[in-house]
Short mmCIF file of C-alpha atoms and ligand atoms in Angstrom, two decimals:
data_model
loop_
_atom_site.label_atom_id
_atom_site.label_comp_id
_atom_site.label_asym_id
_atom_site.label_seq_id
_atom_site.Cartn_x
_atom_site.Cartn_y
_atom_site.Cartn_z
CA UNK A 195 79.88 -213.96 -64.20
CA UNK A 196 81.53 -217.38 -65.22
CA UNK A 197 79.77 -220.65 -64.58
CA UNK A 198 81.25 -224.07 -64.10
CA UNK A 199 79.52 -227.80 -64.56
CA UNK A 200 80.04 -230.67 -65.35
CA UNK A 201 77.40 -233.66 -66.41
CA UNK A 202 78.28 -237.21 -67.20
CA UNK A 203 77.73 -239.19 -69.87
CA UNK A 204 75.49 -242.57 -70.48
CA UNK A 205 75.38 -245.64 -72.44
CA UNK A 206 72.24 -247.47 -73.77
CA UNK A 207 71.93 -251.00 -72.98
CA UNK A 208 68.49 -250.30 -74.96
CA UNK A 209 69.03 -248.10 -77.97
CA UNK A 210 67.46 -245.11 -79.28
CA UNK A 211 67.82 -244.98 -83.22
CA UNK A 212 65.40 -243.73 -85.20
CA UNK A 213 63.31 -240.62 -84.99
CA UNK A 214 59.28 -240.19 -85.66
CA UNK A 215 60.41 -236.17 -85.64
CA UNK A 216 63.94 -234.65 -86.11
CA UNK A 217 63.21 -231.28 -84.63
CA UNK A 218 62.77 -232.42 -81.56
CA UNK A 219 64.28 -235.45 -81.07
CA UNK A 220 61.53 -237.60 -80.83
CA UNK A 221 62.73 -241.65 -80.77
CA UNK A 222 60.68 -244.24 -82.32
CA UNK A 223 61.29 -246.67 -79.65
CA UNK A 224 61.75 -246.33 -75.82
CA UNK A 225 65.20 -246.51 -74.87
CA UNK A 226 67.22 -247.19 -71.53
CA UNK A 227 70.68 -246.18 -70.30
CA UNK A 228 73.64 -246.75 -67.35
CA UNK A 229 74.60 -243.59 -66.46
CA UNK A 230 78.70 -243.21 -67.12
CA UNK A 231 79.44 -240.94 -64.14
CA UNK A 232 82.99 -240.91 -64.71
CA UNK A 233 82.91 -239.74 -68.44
CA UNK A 234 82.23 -236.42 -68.17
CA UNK A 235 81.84 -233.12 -70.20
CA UNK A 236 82.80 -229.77 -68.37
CA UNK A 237 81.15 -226.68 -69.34
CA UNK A 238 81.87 -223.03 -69.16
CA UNK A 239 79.94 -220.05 -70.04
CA UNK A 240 81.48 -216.87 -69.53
CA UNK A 241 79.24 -213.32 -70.49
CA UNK A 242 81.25 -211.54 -72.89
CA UNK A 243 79.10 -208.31 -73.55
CA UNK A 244 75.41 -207.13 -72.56
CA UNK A 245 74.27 -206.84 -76.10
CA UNK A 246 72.60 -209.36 -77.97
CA UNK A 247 75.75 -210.64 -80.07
CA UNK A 248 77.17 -213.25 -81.54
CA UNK A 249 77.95 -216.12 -79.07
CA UNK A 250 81.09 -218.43 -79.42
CA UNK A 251 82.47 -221.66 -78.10
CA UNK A 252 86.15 -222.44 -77.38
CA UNK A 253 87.95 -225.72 -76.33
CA UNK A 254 88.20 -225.69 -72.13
CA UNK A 255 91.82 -226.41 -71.48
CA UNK A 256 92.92 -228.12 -68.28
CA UNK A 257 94.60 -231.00 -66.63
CA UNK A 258 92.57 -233.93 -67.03
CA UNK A 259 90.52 -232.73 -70.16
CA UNK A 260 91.09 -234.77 -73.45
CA UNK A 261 92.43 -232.43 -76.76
CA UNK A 262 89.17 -231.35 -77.73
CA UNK A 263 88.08 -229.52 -81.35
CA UNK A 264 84.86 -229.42 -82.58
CA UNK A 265 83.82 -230.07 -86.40
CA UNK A 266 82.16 -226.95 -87.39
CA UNK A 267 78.66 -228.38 -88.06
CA UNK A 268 79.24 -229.53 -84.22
CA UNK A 269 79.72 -225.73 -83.11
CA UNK A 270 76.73 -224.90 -85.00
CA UNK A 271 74.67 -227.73 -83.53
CA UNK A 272 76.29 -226.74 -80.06
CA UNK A 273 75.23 -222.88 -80.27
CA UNK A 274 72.12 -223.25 -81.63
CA UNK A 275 71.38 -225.39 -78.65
CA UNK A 276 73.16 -222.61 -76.21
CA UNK A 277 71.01 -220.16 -78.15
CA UNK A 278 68.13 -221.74 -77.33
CA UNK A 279 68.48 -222.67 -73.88
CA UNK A 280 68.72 -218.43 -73.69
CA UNK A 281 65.33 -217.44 -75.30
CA UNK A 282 64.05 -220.37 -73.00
CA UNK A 283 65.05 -219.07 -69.57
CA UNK A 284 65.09 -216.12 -70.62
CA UNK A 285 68.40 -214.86 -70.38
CA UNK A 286 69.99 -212.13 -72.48
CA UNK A 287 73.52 -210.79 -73.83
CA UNK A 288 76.35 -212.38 -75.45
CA UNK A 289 78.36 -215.09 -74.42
CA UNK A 290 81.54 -217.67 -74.46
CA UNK A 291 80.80 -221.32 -74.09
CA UNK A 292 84.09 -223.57 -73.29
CA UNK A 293 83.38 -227.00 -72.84
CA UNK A 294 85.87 -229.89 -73.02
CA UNK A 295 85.67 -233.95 -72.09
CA UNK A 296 87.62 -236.28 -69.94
CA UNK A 297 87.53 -238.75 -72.46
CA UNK A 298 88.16 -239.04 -76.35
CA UNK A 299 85.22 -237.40 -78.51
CA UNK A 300 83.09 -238.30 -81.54
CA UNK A 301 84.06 -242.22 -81.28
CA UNK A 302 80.90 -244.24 -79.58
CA UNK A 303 81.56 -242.83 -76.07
CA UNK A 304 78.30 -240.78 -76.12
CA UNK A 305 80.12 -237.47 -75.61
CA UNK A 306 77.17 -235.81 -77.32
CA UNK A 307 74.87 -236.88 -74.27
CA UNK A 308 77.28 -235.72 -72.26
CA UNK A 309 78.01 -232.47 -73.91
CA UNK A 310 74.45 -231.80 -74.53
CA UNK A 311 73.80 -232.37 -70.61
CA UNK A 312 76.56 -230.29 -69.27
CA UNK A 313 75.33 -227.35 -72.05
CA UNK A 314 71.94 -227.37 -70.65
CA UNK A 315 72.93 -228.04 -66.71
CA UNK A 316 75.48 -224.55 -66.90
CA UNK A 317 72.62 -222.72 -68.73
CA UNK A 318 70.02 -223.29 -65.91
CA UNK A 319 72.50 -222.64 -63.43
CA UNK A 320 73.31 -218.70 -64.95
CA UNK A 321 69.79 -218.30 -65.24
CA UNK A 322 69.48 -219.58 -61.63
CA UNK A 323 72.31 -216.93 -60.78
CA UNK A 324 70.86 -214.23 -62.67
CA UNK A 325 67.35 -214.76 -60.05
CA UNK A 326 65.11 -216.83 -62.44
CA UNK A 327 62.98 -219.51 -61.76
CA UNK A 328 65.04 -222.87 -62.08
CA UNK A 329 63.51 -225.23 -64.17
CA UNK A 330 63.49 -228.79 -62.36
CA UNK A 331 65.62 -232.03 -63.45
CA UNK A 332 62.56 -233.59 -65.43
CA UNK A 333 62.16 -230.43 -67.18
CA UNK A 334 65.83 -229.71 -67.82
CA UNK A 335 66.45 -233.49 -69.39
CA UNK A 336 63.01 -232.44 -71.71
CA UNK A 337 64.53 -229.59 -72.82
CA UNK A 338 68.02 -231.33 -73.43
CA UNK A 339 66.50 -233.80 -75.53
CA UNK A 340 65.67 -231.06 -78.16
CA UNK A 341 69.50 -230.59 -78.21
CA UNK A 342 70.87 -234.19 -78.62
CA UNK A 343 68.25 -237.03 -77.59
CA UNK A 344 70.36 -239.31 -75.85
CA UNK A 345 71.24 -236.37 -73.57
CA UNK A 346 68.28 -236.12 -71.49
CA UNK A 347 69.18 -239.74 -69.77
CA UNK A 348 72.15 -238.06 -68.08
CA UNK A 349 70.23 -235.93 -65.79
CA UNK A 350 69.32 -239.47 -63.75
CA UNK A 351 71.44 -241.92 -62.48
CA UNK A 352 72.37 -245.08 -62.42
CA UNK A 353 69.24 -245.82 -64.56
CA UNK A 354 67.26 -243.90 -67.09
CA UNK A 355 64.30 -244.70 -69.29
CA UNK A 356 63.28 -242.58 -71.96
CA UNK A 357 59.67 -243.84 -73.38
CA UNK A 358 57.56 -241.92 -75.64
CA UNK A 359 55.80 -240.33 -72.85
CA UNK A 360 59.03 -238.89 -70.70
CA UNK A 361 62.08 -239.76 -69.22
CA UNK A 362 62.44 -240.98 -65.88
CA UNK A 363 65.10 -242.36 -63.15
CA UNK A 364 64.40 -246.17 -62.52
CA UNK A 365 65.05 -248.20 -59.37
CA UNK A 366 66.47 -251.72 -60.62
CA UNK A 367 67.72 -254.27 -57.69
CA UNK A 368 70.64 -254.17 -59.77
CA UNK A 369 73.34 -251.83 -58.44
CA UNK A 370 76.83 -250.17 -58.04
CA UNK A 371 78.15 -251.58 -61.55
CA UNK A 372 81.26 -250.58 -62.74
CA UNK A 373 82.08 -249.71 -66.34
CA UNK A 374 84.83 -250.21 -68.59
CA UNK A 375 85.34 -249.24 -72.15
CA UNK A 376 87.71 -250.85 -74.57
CA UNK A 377 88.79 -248.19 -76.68
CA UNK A 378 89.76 -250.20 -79.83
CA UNK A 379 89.74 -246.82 -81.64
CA UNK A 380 89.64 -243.00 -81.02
CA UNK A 381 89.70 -241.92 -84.43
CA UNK A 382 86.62 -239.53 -85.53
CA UNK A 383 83.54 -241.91 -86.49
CA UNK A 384 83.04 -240.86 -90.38
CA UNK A 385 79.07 -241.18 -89.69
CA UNK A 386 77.79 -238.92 -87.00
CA UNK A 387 74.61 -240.12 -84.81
CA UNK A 388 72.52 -237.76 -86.39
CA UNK A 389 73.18 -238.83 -90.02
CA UNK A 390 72.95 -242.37 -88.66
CA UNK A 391 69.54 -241.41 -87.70
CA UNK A 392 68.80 -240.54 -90.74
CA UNK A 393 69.96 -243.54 -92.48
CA UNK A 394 68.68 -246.60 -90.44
CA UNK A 395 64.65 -245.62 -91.81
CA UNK A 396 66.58 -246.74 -94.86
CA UNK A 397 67.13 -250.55 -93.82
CA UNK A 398 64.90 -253.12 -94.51
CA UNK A 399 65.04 -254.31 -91.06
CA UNK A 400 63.80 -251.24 -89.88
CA UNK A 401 60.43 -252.94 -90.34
CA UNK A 402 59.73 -253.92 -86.89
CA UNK A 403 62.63 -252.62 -84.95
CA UNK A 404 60.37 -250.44 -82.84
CA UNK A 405 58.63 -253.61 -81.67
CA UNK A 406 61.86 -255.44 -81.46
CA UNK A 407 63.19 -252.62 -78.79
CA UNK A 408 60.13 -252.06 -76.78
CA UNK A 409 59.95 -256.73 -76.53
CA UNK A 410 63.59 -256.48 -75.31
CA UNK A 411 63.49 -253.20 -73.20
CA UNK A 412 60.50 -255.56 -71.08
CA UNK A 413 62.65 -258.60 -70.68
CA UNK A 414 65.64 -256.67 -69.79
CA UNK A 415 63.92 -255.24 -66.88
CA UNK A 416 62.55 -258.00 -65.38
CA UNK A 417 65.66 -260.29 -66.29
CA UNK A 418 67.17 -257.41 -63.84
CA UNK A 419 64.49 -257.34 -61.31
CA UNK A 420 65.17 -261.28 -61.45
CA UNK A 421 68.82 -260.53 -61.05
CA UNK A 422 69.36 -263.01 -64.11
CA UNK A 423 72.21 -261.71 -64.98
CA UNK A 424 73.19 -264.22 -67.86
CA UNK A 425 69.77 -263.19 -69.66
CA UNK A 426 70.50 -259.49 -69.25
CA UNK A 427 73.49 -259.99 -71.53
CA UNK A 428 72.07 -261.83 -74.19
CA UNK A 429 69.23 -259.28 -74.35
CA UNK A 430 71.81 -256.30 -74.51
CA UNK A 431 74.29 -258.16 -76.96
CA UNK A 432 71.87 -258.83 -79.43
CA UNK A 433 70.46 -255.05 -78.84
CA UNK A 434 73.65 -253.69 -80.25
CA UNK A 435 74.08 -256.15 -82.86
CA UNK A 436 70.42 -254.99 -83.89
CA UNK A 437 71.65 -251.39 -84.34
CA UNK A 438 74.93 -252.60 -85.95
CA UNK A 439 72.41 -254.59 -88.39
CA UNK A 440 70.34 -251.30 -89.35
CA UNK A 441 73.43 -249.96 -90.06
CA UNK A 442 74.95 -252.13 -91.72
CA UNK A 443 71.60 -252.39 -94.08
CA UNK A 444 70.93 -249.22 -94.56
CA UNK A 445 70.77 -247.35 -98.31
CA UNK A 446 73.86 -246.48 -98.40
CA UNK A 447 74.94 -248.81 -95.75
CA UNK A 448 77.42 -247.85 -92.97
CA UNK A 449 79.32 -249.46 -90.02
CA UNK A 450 81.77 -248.78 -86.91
CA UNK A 451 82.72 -252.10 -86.89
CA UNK A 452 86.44 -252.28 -86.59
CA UNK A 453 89.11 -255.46 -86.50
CA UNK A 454 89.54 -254.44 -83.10
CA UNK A 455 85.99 -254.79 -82.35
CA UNK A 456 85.92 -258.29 -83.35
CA UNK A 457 88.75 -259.14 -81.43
CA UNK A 458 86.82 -257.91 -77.92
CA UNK A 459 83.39 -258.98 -78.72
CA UNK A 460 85.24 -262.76 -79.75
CA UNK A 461 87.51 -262.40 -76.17
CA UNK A 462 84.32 -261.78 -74.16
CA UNK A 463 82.17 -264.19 -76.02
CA UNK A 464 84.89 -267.28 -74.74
CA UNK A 465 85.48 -265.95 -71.22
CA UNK A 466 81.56 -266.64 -71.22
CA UNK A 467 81.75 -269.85 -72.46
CA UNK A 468 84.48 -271.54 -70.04
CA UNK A 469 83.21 -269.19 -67.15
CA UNK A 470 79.27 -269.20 -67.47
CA UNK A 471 80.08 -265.90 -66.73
CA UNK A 472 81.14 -262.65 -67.81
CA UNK A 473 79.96 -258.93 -68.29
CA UNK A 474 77.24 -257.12 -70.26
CA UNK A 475 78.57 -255.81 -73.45
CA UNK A 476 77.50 -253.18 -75.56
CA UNK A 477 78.54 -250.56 -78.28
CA UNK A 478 76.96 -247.34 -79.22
CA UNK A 479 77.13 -245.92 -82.71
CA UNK A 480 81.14 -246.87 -82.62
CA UNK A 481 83.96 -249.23 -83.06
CA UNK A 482 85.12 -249.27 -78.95
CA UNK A 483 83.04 -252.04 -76.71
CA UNK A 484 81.76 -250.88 -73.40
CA UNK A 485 81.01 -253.49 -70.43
CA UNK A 486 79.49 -253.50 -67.61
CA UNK A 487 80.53 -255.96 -64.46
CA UNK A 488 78.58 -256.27 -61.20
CA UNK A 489 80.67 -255.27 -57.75
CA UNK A 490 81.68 -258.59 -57.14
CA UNK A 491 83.53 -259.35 -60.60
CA UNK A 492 86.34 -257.04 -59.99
CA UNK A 493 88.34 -259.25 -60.20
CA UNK A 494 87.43 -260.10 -63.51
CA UNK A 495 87.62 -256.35 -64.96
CA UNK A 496 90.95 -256.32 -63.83
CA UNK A 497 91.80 -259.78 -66.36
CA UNK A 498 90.19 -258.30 -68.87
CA UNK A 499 91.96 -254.74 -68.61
CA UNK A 500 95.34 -256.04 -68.47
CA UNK A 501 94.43 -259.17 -71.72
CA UNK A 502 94.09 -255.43 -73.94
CA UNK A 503 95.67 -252.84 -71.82
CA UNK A 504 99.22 -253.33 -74.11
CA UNK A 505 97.10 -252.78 -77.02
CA UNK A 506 94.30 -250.51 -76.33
CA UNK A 507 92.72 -248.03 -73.83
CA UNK A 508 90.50 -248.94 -71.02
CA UNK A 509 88.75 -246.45 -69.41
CA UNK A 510 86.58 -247.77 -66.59
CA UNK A 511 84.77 -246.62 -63.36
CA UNK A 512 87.05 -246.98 -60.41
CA UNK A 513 90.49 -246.90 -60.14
CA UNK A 514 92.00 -248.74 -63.13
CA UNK A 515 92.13 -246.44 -65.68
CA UNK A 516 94.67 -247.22 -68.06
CA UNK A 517 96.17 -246.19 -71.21
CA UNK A 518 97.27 -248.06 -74.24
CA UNK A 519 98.21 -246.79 -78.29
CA UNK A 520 94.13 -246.86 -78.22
O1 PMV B 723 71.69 -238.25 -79.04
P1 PMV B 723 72.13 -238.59 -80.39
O2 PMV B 723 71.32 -237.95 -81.43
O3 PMV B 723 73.63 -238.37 -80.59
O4 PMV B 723 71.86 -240.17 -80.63
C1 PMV B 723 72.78 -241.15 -80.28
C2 PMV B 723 72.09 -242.46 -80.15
C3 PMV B 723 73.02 -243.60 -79.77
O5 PMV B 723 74.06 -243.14 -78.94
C4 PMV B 723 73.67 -244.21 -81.01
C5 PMV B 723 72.24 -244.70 -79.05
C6 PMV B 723 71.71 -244.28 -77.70
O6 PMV B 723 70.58 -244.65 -77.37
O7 PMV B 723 72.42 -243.60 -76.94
#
């Protein structure tokens, strides 16, 4: 029996960093996403014998899928997530996981969501094949979050709020944005999210930065539900420049921060100044700068593709994909 999914990714306009408990991925702050439907990680899990055994993950090959290794410590983490998805739906025997993305890995595109998703999505579906009981979406995105936290906002779309208390799909009057990614960089980031995790408790100005998330999480939502559109991109710039900052501060400190970065953020900064307009920007733990334009500033995606497109990689939703030295 061979099973085939695929899940997409997501990117926090409200970050989770920080955990009150590593082994299961619990965040210290609520944290909200924009689900990346294009970005996607395809999974495939193949039984290789009946017997309990030892299970094993290989790169999915394919037309469309992005060269794809995984660090060791990442095939552990991977596995051991596979491994327990198995005891949890009960399912027995040995097995091969492929699993590849259609975008670069492991440099602030949230592949882990993404991966984690996917992993957890083609699990439920074999034990749904093998005629057990299918867990639904709520529980599956629970159960994800043990694997890699910012997976379980994947499993709703376009919105997704993660609070203490459970994650949820939310209805914003704010819809059918498209995304685009500036890939300044696809190098390997040299801190992973987890170790990140681990550091930012470390910053002074992790003092306070629950309270700082939760106060901007609120006026995000209602500067959406007012449609304020200018306000919703201060809030989310100075979000990610508040995670840069922990970083940044940390014992020993870290950063993503890249020339290239600089260059965007400074491009989008002026096209907001002469246009009192522009998109929301963001970054996740990364150097590459991810915006977000409403339906009617196509237009606009398309300047700003072609201003970089000789120089880096855009990725977007839609039909502009394009591809630079990146
Ligand atoms: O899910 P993890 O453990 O890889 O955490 C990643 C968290 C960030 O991507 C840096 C921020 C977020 O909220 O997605």
């Amino acid at each position: 029996m061979k099973i085939e999914v695929s899940a997409p990714s997501n990117i926090a306009l409200i970050k989770y960093m920080g955990k009150i408990d590593t082994a299961g991925n619990r965040p210290t702050n609520s944290s909200f996403s924009f689900t990346l439907d294009e970005l996607r990680t395809f999974v495939e899990i193949e039984k290789t014998g009946d017997k309990e055994g030892q299970d094993d993950w290989q790169p999915l090959s394919g037309p469309g899928f992005a060269p794809f290794e995984m660090s060791e410590n990442g095939k552990i983490r991977f596995l051991r997530h596979f491994q327990s998805l198995k005891k949890e739906l009960g399912l027995n025997g040995s097995y091969v996981v492929r699993s590849a993305n259609n975008f670069p890995s492991d440099c602030g595109l949230a592949s882990s969501a993404s991966s984690f998703a996917a992993l957890t999505l083609a699990v439920s579906k074999l034990a749904q094949e093998s005629g057990r009981e299918t867990p639904s979406r709520f529980e599956l995105a629970e159960v994800s979050r043990k694997g890699s936290g910012s997976s379980c906002r994947s499993f709703f779309a376009p919105w997704a709020l993660w609070t203490p208390t459970g994650i949820r799909p939310l209805d914003l009057p704010v819809q059918n944005l498209r995304h685009s990614v500036v890939v300044v960089t696809s190098a390997k980031k040299k801190v992973s999210s987890s170790e990140a995790h681990r550091r930012v408790v470390t910053s002074p100005l992790f003092t306070g930065r629950p309270e700082r998330a939760e106060a901007r999480l609120a006026d995000l939502l209602a500067a959406f539900r007012e449609k304020d559109w200018e306000q919703a991109y201060q809030i989310c710039w100075s979000e990610f420049w508040d995670m840069h900052a922990l970083f940044e501060t940390s014992k020993p400190a870290f950063g993503y921060i890249e020339p290239g970065t600089i260059e965007v953020l400074q491009t989008i900064r002026e096209i907001w100044q002469s246009e009192k307009d522009g998109p929301i920007v963001t970054m996740d733990a990364g150097a590459n700068v991810h915006l977000l334009f409403r339906d009617n500033q196509t237009e606009l995606q398309k300047k700003i593709h072609s201003f970089f497109h000789p120089k880096y990689s855009c990725f977007s939703s839609g039909a502009m994909t394009t591809s630079g030295q990146g």
